[in-house]
């Protein structure tokens, strides 16, 4: 075996067939357009390979530290690839709108929207058909081949990473601590913060009476949100909060992990949550950059797939977020110095002990 055989370069390097060349006159930039998309698809393949394995790890009813460590490194790899994917947009932007127009019409009705691997990544992470924008749902129905649609629907019927995350968080035993009512202590610390914030607003001489009333109402609303999340016996109220799609138990466990990330046992779970936040952020960053690049390339023209072009992409950027619950948790933070101190018996459970105990 030699290098080319091992990498099957014969197939890969002979897989570029510009439509313009078939029509008799090669549009120079079409080669770049094809190769850029192919490079993306190869990286999508690697991302899917990593995500599949992470889903497998999370499906295990017992997620021990070692497996969590493996999941963390694989998600780190996904993140590193995503950074490259965002930068790859720079390469396609070396093409000018006029050079794109040389071959663009030959692509109709093909469109990036039909990237099955891209859709698979969205679905494995946790996007459901019902939560897509109406146009996205419509394209899902009309622009894919029947077998592709079926594959995606089958994938959607399996548990996504978001659902597996929710199950895992729910199982984490950080909500009850025997005698110590942590959540009550947290609410007391938060109330102190709100009272301080309110007095800062009220004593701000730069604000008019209306501005003060507006800010105090906003603060009171945040305070109510705190109460609704922290009151474990009022799940109904919590369920009406549109900011969260995970259940209250899971959200509280995630909050506890974020608050006490420095406790040794919570460090790896914290890193995993941070990985998922980063994946969501980078996927959104790619969508934003792609949408702006499309605007630069097409202005207000429609896409080759028939969507509203840049406007459609802006909407999917906003709508197709997966781990927004984890972002929203930042609304429930208090200053680190005001975190309730955990009783000795609890912090012992959260630590590793390498030195003999007296
Ligand atoms: C000149 C460069 C590009 C232009 C003008 C362009 C344009 C568009 C437009 C207008 C859409 C909306 C659907 C439609 O009406 O066709 C779209 C969707 C999409 N494009 Fe591109 N694109 C370009 C490059 C790329 C590249 C390099 C990729 C990498 C894989 C890509 C991946 C996608 C994906 C995945 C979607 C679906 C996004 C969604 O539904 O949220 N595009 N593109």
GROMACS .gro file of C-alpha atoms and ligand atoms in nm:
model
  401
    1UNK     CA    1   0.000   0.000   0.000
    2UNK     CA    2   0.123   0.354  -0.068
    3UNK     CA    3   0.013   0.700   0.049
    4UNK     CA    4  -0.238   0.759  -0.230
    5UNK     CA    5  -0.394   0.415  -0.194
    6UNK     CA    6  -0.425   0.445   0.183
    7UNK     CA    7  -0.605   0.777   0.150
    8UNK     CA    8  -0.804   0.674  -0.154
    9UNK     CA    9  -0.686   0.990  -0.325
   10UNK     CA   10  -0.789   0.859  -0.662
   11UNK     CA   11  -1.153   0.898  -0.562
   12UNK     CA   12  -1.115   1.218  -0.363
   13UNK     CA   13  -0.900   1.410  -0.612
   14UNK     CA   14  -1.113   1.306  -0.905
   15UNK     CA   15  -1.442   1.412  -0.755
   16UNK     CA   16  -1.454   1.773  -0.880
   17UNK     CA   17  -1.674   1.826  -1.185
   18UNK     CA   18  -1.752   2.194  -1.239
   19UNK     CA   19  -2.089   2.239  -1.409
   20UNK     CA   20  -1.950   2.533  -1.608
   21UNK     CA   21  -1.683   2.308  -1.759
   22UNK     CA   22  -1.950   2.059  -1.862
   23UNK     CA   23  -2.124   2.345  -2.041
   24UNK     CA   24  -1.801   2.415  -2.232
   25UNK     CA   25  -1.643   2.710  -2.047
   26UNK     CA   26  -1.485   2.661  -1.705
   27UNK     CA   27  -1.573   2.938  -1.458
   28UNK     CA   28  -1.242   2.955  -1.272
   29UNK     CA   29  -1.390   3.004  -0.922
   30UNK     CA   30  -1.625   2.708  -0.943
   31UNK     CA   31  -1.334   2.479  -0.851
   32UNK     CA   32  -1.287   2.673  -0.526
   33UNK     CA   33  -1.660   2.658  -0.459
   34UNK     CA   34  -1.665   2.277  -0.501
   35UNK     CA   35  -1.348   2.208  -0.303
   36UNK     CA   36  -1.455   2.434  -0.014
   37UNK     CA   37  -1.786   2.250   0.016
   38UNK     CA   38  -1.615   1.912  -0.005
   39UNK     CA   39  -1.367   2.011   0.266
   40UNK     CA   40  -1.662   2.113   0.485
   41UNK     CA   41  -1.835   1.780   0.424
   42UNK     CA   42  -1.520   1.590   0.527
   43UNK     CA   43  -1.502   1.785   0.852
   44UNK     CA   44  -1.876   1.730   0.906
   45UNK     CA   45  -1.804   1.359   0.873
   46UNK     CA   46  -1.539   1.378   1.144
   47UNK     CA   47  -1.769   1.583   1.370
   48UNK     CA   48  -2.043   1.322   1.329
   49UNK     CA   49  -1.797   1.046   1.411
   50UNK     CA   50  -1.703   1.222   1.737
   51UNK     CA   51  -2.060   1.315   1.829
   52UNK     CA   52  -2.183   0.960   1.768
   53UNK     CA   53  -1.925   0.830   2.011
   54UNK     CA   54  -2.015   1.094   2.271
   55UNK     CA   55  -2.384   1.002   2.237
   56UNK     CA   56  -2.280   0.638   2.295
   57UNK     CA   57  -2.097   0.739   2.612
   58UNK     CA   58  -2.393   0.937   2.745
   59UNK     CA   59  -2.631   0.649   2.671
   60UNK     CA   60  -2.447   0.444   2.931
   61UNK     CA   61  -2.653   0.450   3.254
   62UNK     CA   62  -2.329   0.490   3.454
   63UNK     CA   63  -2.113   0.779   3.336
   64UNK     CA   64  -1.790   0.740   3.532
   65UNK     CA   65  -1.501   0.989   3.540
   66UNK     CA   66  -1.299   0.802   3.281
   67UNK     CA   67  -1.581   0.801   3.025
   68UNK     CA   68  -1.658   1.162   3.105
   69UNK     CA   69  -1.293   1.244   3.036
   70UNK     CA   70  -1.314   1.072   2.696
   71UNK     CA   71  -1.638   1.255   2.610
   72UNK     CA   72  -1.474   1.583   2.712
   73UNK     CA   73  -1.167   1.530   2.488
   74UNK     CA   74  -1.385   1.434   2.192
   75UNK     CA   75  -1.603   1.740   2.234
   76UNK     CA   76  -1.285   1.950   2.256
   77UNK     CA   77  -1.187   1.803   1.919
   78UNK     CA   78  -1.525   1.897   1.772
   79UNK     CA   79  -1.475   2.252   1.900
   80UNK     CA   80  -1.129   2.275   1.742
   81UNK     CA   81  -1.271   2.160   1.408
   82UNK     CA   82  -1.554   2.411   1.438
   83UNK     CA   83  -1.302   2.693   1.478
   84UNK     CA   84  -1.144   2.585   1.149
   85UNK     CA   85  -1.489   2.572   0.987
   86UNK     CA   86  -1.559   2.931   1.085
   87UNK     CA   87  -1.224   3.039   0.936
   88UNK     CA   88  -1.283   2.848   0.615
   89UNK     CA   89  -1.541   3.111   0.523
   90UNK     CA   90  -1.244   3.345   0.463
   91UNK     CA   91  -1.142   3.123   0.173
   92UNK     CA   92  -1.478   3.129  -0.005
   93UNK     CA   93  -1.484   3.507   0.046
   94UNK     CA   94  -1.185   3.541  -0.186
   95UNK     CA   95  -1.443   3.484  -0.461
   96UNK     CA   96  -1.622   3.800  -0.578
   97UNK     CA   97  -2.000   3.820  -0.636
   98UNK     CA   98  -1.943   3.861  -1.011
   99UNK     CA   99  -1.723   3.552  -1.028
  100UNK     CA  100  -1.988   3.359  -0.835
  101UNK     CA  101  -2.254   3.476  -1.082
  102UNK     CA  102  -2.048   3.315  -1.363
  103UNK     CA  103  -2.171   2.972  -1.251
  104UNK     CA  104  -2.435   3.025  -0.981
  105UNK     CA  105  -2.741   2.967  -1.200
  106UNK     CA  106  -2.601   2.631  -1.310
  107UNK     CA  107  -2.640   2.504  -0.954
  108UNK     CA  108  -3.016   2.563  -0.924
  109UNK     CA  109  -3.199   2.396  -0.748
  110UNK     CA  110  -2.908   2.246  -0.548
  111UNK     CA  111  -2.840   2.419  -0.216
  112UNK     CA  112  -2.635   2.391   0.103
  113UNK     CA  113  -2.970   2.338   0.265
  114UNK     CA  114  -2.954   1.983   0.129
  115UNK     CA  115  -2.637   1.900   0.325
  116UNK     CA  116  -2.756   1.586   0.504
  117UNK     CA  117  -2.450   1.576   0.727
  118UNK     CA  118  -2.516   1.933   0.842
  119UNK     CA  119  -2.876   1.839   0.925
  120UNK     CA  120  -2.755   1.524   1.103
  121UNK     CA  121  -2.526   1.731   1.325
  122UNK     CA  122  -2.815   1.965   1.410
  123UNK     CA  123  -3.039   1.668   1.496
  124UNK     CA  124  -2.780   1.475   1.699
  125UNK     CA  125  -2.718   1.788   1.903
  126UNK     CA  126  -3.091   1.831   1.970
  127UNK     CA  127  -3.278   2.033   1.707
  128UNK     CA  128  -3.629   1.899   1.644
  129UNK     CA  129  -3.832   1.949   1.329
  130UNK     CA  130  -4.114   2.117   1.520
  131UNK     CA  131  -3.879   2.384   1.654
  132UNK     CA  132  -3.743   2.483   1.310
  133UNK     CA  133  -3.861   2.803   1.135
  134UNK     CA  134  -4.163   2.752   0.904
  135UNK     CA  135  -3.939   2.794   0.595
  136UNK     CA  136  -3.685   2.545   0.732
  137UNK     CA  137  -3.968   2.294   0.800
  138UNK     CA  138  -4.104   2.350   0.453
  139UNK     CA  139  -3.765   2.290   0.286
  140UNK     CA  140  -3.721   1.983   0.503
  141UNK     CA  141  -4.042   1.849   0.350
  142UNK     CA  142  -3.992   1.955  -0.012
  143UNK     CA  143  -3.619   1.976  -0.089
  144UNK     CA  144  -3.487   1.644   0.038
  145UNK     CA  145  -3.508   1.301  -0.122
  146UNK     CA  146  -3.754   1.065   0.045
  147UNK     CA  147  -3.474   0.832   0.168
  148UNK     CA  148  -3.277   1.127   0.311
  149UNK     CA  149  -3.580   1.260   0.491
  150UNK     CA  150  -3.645   0.916   0.634
  151UNK     CA  151  -3.284   0.887   0.758
  152UNK     CA  152  -3.315   1.225   0.931
  153UNK     CA  153  -3.652   1.138   1.083
  154UNK     CA  154  -3.514   0.809   1.217
  155UNK     CA  155  -3.225   1.001   1.369
  156UNK     CA  156  -3.464   1.247   1.527
  157UNK     CA  157  -3.654   0.964   1.695
  158UNK     CA  158  -3.337   0.867   1.886
  159UNK     CA  159  -3.224   1.052   2.196
  160UNK     CA  160  -3.026   1.365   2.112
  161UNK     CA  161  -2.725   1.490   2.305
  162UNK     CA  162  -2.950   1.753   2.463
  163UNK     CA  163  -3.193   1.487   2.587
  164UNK     CA  164  -2.910   1.267   2.712
  165UNK     CA  165  -2.760   1.566   2.891
  166UNK     CA  166  -3.094   1.630   3.059
  167UNK     CA  167  -3.119   1.266   3.173
  168UNK     CA  168  -2.766   1.272   3.306
  169UNK     CA  169  -2.815   1.599   3.494
  170UNK     CA  170  -3.138   1.468   3.643
  171UNK     CA  171  -2.955   1.166   3.783
  172UNK     CA  172  -2.684   1.375   3.949
  173UNK     CA  173  -2.753   1.372   4.324
  174UNK     CA  174  -2.691   1.740   4.399
  175UNK     CA  175  -3.037   1.855   4.483
  176UNK     CA  176  -3.091   1.720   4.829
  177UNK     CA  177  -2.827   1.736   5.101
  178UNK     CA  178  -2.999   1.585   5.404
  179UNK     CA  179  -3.043   1.850   5.673
  180UNK     CA  180  -2.886   2.130   5.470
  181UNK     CA  181  -3.133   2.312   5.243
  182UNK     CA  182  -2.886   2.443   4.987
  183UNK     CA  183  -3.147   2.603   4.761
  184UNK     CA  184  -3.295   2.801   5.050
  185UNK     CA  185  -2.945   2.926   5.139
  186UNK     CA  186  -2.890   3.021   4.775
  187UNK     CA  187  -3.221   3.208   4.759
  188UNK     CA  188  -3.122   3.404   5.074
  189UNK     CA  189  -2.788   3.500   4.914
  190UNK     CA  190  -2.967   3.600   4.593
  191UNK     CA  191  -3.220   3.810   4.785
  192UNK     CA  192  -2.934   4.004   4.941
  193UNK     CA  193  -2.799   4.071   4.593
  194UNK     CA  194  -3.141   4.190   4.468
  195UNK     CA  195  -3.190   4.420   4.765
  196UNK     CA  196  -2.847   4.573   4.704
  197UNK     CA  197  -2.921   4.613   4.332
  198UNK     CA  198  -3.254   4.777   4.406
  199UNK     CA  199  -3.101   5.029   4.641
  200UNK     CA  200  -2.834   5.110   4.377
  201UNK     CA  201  -3.110   5.177   4.122
  202UNK     CA  202  -3.316   5.387   4.360
  203UNK     CA  203  -3.022   5.601   4.467
  204UNK     CA  204  -2.902   5.665   4.110
  205UNK     CA  205  -2.960   6.038   4.066
  206UNK     CA  206  -2.899   6.014   3.689
  207UNK     CA  207  -3.224   5.819   3.644
  208UNK     CA  208  -3.571   5.973   3.600
  209UNK     CA  209  -3.864   5.840   3.805
  210UNK     CA  210  -3.987   5.640   3.501
  211UNK     CA  211  -3.643   5.490   3.443
  212UNK     CA  212  -3.622   5.387   3.809
  213UNK     CA  213  -3.968   5.228   3.790
  214UNK     CA  214  -3.869   5.044   3.470
  215UNK     CA  215  -3.544   4.910   3.617
  216UNK     CA  216  -3.704   4.807   3.946
  217UNK     CA  217  -3.978   4.618   3.760
  218UNK     CA  218  -3.713   4.440   3.549
  219UNK     CA  219  -3.525   4.348   3.867
  220UNK     CA  220  -3.841   4.218   4.030
  221UNK     CA  221  -3.909   4.003   3.726
  222UNK     CA  222  -3.560   3.852   3.750
  223UNK     CA  223  -3.624   3.793   4.119
  224UNK     CA  224  -3.948   3.608   4.037
  225UNK     CA  225  -3.759   3.396   3.783
  226UNK     CA  226  -3.511   3.304   4.056
  227UNK     CA  227  -3.791   3.203   4.288
  228UNK     CA  228  -3.958   2.996   4.020
  229UNK     CA  229  -3.635   2.806   3.943
  230UNK     CA  230  -3.521   2.759   4.302
  231UNK     CA  231  -3.857   2.650   4.439
  232UNK     CA  232  -3.839   2.276   4.375
  233UNK     CA  233  -4.197   2.219   4.487
  234UNK     CA  234  -4.333   2.450   4.216
  235UNK     CA  235  -4.240   2.267   3.894
  236UNK     CA  236  -4.558   2.391   3.722
  237UNK     CA  237  -4.453   2.750   3.744
  238UNK     CA  238  -4.105   2.663   3.622
  239UNK     CA  239  -4.242   2.467   3.326
  240UNK     CA  240  -4.405   2.782   3.193
  241UNK     CA  241  -4.069   2.958   3.164
  242UNK     CA  242  -4.002   2.976   2.787
  243UNK     CA  243  -3.627   3.017   2.846
  244UNK     CA  244  -3.581   2.655   2.948
  245UNK     CA  245  -3.649   2.335   2.760
  246UNK     CA  246  -3.484   2.102   3.015
  247UNK     CA  247  -3.675   2.007   3.328
  248UNK     CA  248  -3.626   2.187   3.660
  249UNK     CA  249  -3.421   1.912   3.823
  250UNK     CA  250  -3.175   1.905   3.536
  251UNK     CA  251  -3.146   2.284   3.525
  252UNK     CA  252  -3.083   2.301   3.900
  253UNK     CA  253  -2.814   2.034   3.873
  254UNK     CA  254  -2.646   2.232   3.591
  255UNK     CA  255  -2.666   2.547   3.801
  256UNK     CA  256  -2.508   2.371   4.099
  257UNK     CA  257  -2.225   2.242   3.878
  258UNK     CA  258  -2.163   2.593   3.744
  259UNK     CA  259  -2.167   2.747   4.090
  260UNK     CA  260  -1.939   2.494   4.257
  261UNK     CA  261  -1.717   2.416   3.956
  262UNK     CA  262  -1.406   2.442   4.176
  263UNK     CA  263  -1.506   2.140   4.382
  264UNK     CA  264  -1.290   1.859   4.242
  265UNK     CA  265  -1.577   1.623   4.165
  266UNK     CA  266  -1.762   1.890   3.970
  267UNK     CA  267  -1.471   2.000   3.761
  268UNK     CA  268  -1.517   1.754   3.475
  269UNK     CA  269  -1.898   1.796   3.462
  270UNK     CA  270  -1.834   2.172   3.447
  271UNK     CA  271  -1.595   2.126   3.156
  272UNK     CA  272  -1.854   1.917   2.973
  273UNK     CA  273  -2.118   2.186   3.015
  274UNK     CA  274  -1.868   2.443   2.892
  275UNK     CA  275  -1.794   2.225   2.587
  276UNK     CA  276  -2.163   2.222   2.495
  277UNK     CA  277  -2.191   2.599   2.537
  278UNK     CA  278  -1.890   2.643   2.311
  279UNK     CA  279  -2.025   2.404   2.047
  280UNK     CA  280  -2.352   2.598   2.040
  281UNK     CA  281  -2.168   2.930   2.025
  282UNK     CA  282  -1.935   2.822   1.744
  283UNK     CA  283  -2.218   2.666   1.542
  284UNK     CA  284  -2.407   2.994   1.575
  285UNK     CA  285  -2.094   3.189   1.484
  286UNK     CA  286  -2.059   2.978   1.168
  287UNK     CA  287  -2.422   3.047   1.079
  288UNK     CA  288  -2.373   3.420   1.133
  289UNK     CA  289  -2.058   3.432   0.924
  290UNK     CA  290  -2.220   3.223   0.650
  291UNK     CA  291  -2.525   3.456   0.651
  292UNK     CA  292  -2.307   3.768   0.623
  293UNK     CA  293  -2.097   3.607   0.351
  294UNK     CA  294  -2.419   3.522   0.164
  295UNK     CA  295  -2.537   3.882   0.196
  296UNK     CA  296  -2.202   4.000   0.061
  297UNK     CA  297  -2.228   3.753  -0.228
  298UNK     CA  298  -2.598   3.781  -0.313
  299UNK     CA  299  -2.727   4.105  -0.158
  300UNK     CA  300  -3.103   4.052  -0.133
  301UNK     CA  301  -3.124   3.784  -0.405
  302UNK     CA  302  -3.288   3.453  -0.321
  303UNK     CA  303  -3.073   3.140  -0.274
  304UNK     CA  304  -3.025   2.863  -0.528
  305UNK     CA  305  -3.250   2.651  -0.305
  306UNK     CA  306  -3.523   2.914  -0.333
  307UNK     CA  307  -3.508   3.061   0.018
  308UNK     CA  308  -3.506   3.433   0.099
  309UNK     CA  309  -3.123   3.400   0.108
  310UNK     CA  310  -2.947   3.601   0.378
  311UNK     CA  311  -3.279   3.678   0.554
  312UNK     CA  312  -3.366   3.308   0.580
  313UNK     CA  313  -3.021   3.233   0.719
  314UNK     CA  314  -3.049   3.506   0.982
  315UNK     CA  315  -3.370   3.343   1.106
  316UNK     CA  316  -3.223   2.993   1.126
  317UNK     CA  317  -2.927   3.142   1.314
  318UNK     CA  318  -3.160   3.271   1.585
  319UNK     CA  319  -3.393   2.974   1.595
  320UNK     CA  320  -3.162   2.676   1.572
  321UNK     CA  321  -2.989   2.707   1.908
  322UNK     CA  322  -2.955   2.388   2.111
  323UNK     CA  323  -2.805   2.450   2.452
  324UNK     CA  324  -2.968   2.785   2.530
  325UNK     CA  325  -3.067   2.656   2.875
  326UNK     CA  326  -2.699   2.652   2.967
  327UNK     CA  327  -2.654   3.009   2.842
  328UNK     CA  328  -2.963   3.122   3.028
  329UNK     CA  329  -2.820   2.991   3.355
  330UNK     CA  330  -2.599   3.300   3.369
  331UNK     CA  331  -2.912   3.496   3.473
  332UNK     CA  332  -2.909   3.293   3.795
  333UNK     CA  333  -2.554   3.362   3.907
  334UNK     CA  334  -2.453   3.560   4.212
  335UNK     CA  335  -2.105   3.699   4.291
  336UNK     CA  336  -1.863   3.418   4.374
  337UNK     CA  337  -1.778   3.575   4.711
  338UNK     CA  338  -2.145   3.544   4.816
  339UNK     CA  339  -2.189   3.174   4.741
  340UNK     CA  340  -2.324   2.986   5.045
  341UNK     CA  341  -2.046   2.793   5.208
  342UNK     CA  342  -2.113   2.420   5.192
  343UNK     CA  343  -2.112   2.230   5.522
  344UNK     CA  344  -1.798   2.023   5.580
  345UNK     CA  345  -1.988   1.695   5.534
  346UNK     CA  346  -2.098   1.798   5.185
  347UNK     CA  347  -1.771   1.942   5.064
  348UNK     CA  348  -1.601   1.617   5.174
  349UNK     CA  349  -1.834   1.430   4.938
  350UNK     CA  350  -1.735   1.663   4.653
  351UNK     CA  351  -1.359   1.635   4.702
  352UNK     CA  352  -1.080   1.391   4.622
  353UNK     CA  353  -0.861   1.295   4.914
  354UNK     CA  354  -0.504   1.206   4.828
  355UNK     CA  355  -0.373   1.272   5.179
  356UNK     CA  356  -0.456   1.056   5.479
  357UNK     CA  357  -0.742   1.197   5.687
  358UNK     CA  358  -0.706   1.247   6.060
  359LIG     C1  359  -2.072   3.158  -0.234
  359LIG     C2  360  -2.087   3.084  -0.128
  359LIG     C3  361  -2.222   3.048  -0.070
  359LIG     C4  362  -2.344   3.104  -0.093
  359LIG     C5  363  -2.378   3.222  -0.183
  359LIG     C6  364  -2.438   3.031  -0.014
  359LIG     C7  365  -2.574   3.058  -0.009
  359LIG     C8  366  -2.665   2.991   0.068
  359LIG     C9  367  -2.805   3.023   0.076
  359LIG    C10  368  -2.872   3.137   0.003
  359LIG    C11  369  -2.863   2.934   0.160
  359LIG    C12  370  -3.012   2.926   0.198
  359LIG    C13  371  -3.080   2.812   0.123
  359LIG    C14  372  -3.099   2.843  -0.022
  359LIG     O1  373  -3.190   2.917  -0.057
  359LIG     O2  374  -3.020   2.792  -0.102
  359LIG    C15  375  -2.760   2.847   0.208
  359LIG    C16  376  -2.779   2.746   0.297
  359LIG    C17  377  -2.676   2.667   0.344
  359LIG     N1  378  -2.546   2.670   0.306
  359LIG    FE1  379  -2.458   2.805   0.186
  359LIG     N2  380  -2.373   2.935   0.058
  359LIG    C18  381  -2.240   2.941   0.024
  359LIG    C19  382  -2.139   2.863   0.074
  359LIG    C20  383  -2.157   2.759   0.161
  359LIG    C21  384  -2.053   2.675   0.212
  359LIG    C22  385  -1.904   2.686   0.178
  359LIG    C23  386  -2.112   2.584   0.292
  359LIG    C24  387  -2.039   2.475   0.363
  359LIG    C25  388  -2.089   2.357   0.378
  359LIG    C26  389  -2.253   2.611   0.294
  359LIG    C27  390  -2.349   2.541   0.365
  359LIG    C28  391  -2.481   2.573   0.375
  359LIG    C29  392  -2.573   2.507   0.464
  359LIG    C30  393  -2.541   2.393   0.559
  359LIG    C31  394  -2.697   2.567   0.446
  359LIG    C32  395  -2.826   2.535   0.521
  359LIG    C33  396  -2.832   2.629   0.641
  359LIG    C34  397  -2.965   2.629   0.713
  359LIG     O3  398  -3.066   2.578   0.664
  359LIG     O4  399  -2.969   2.686   0.825
  359LIG     N3  400  -2.277   2.719   0.216
  359LIG     N4  401  -2.639   2.885   0.151
   0.00000   0.00000   0.00000
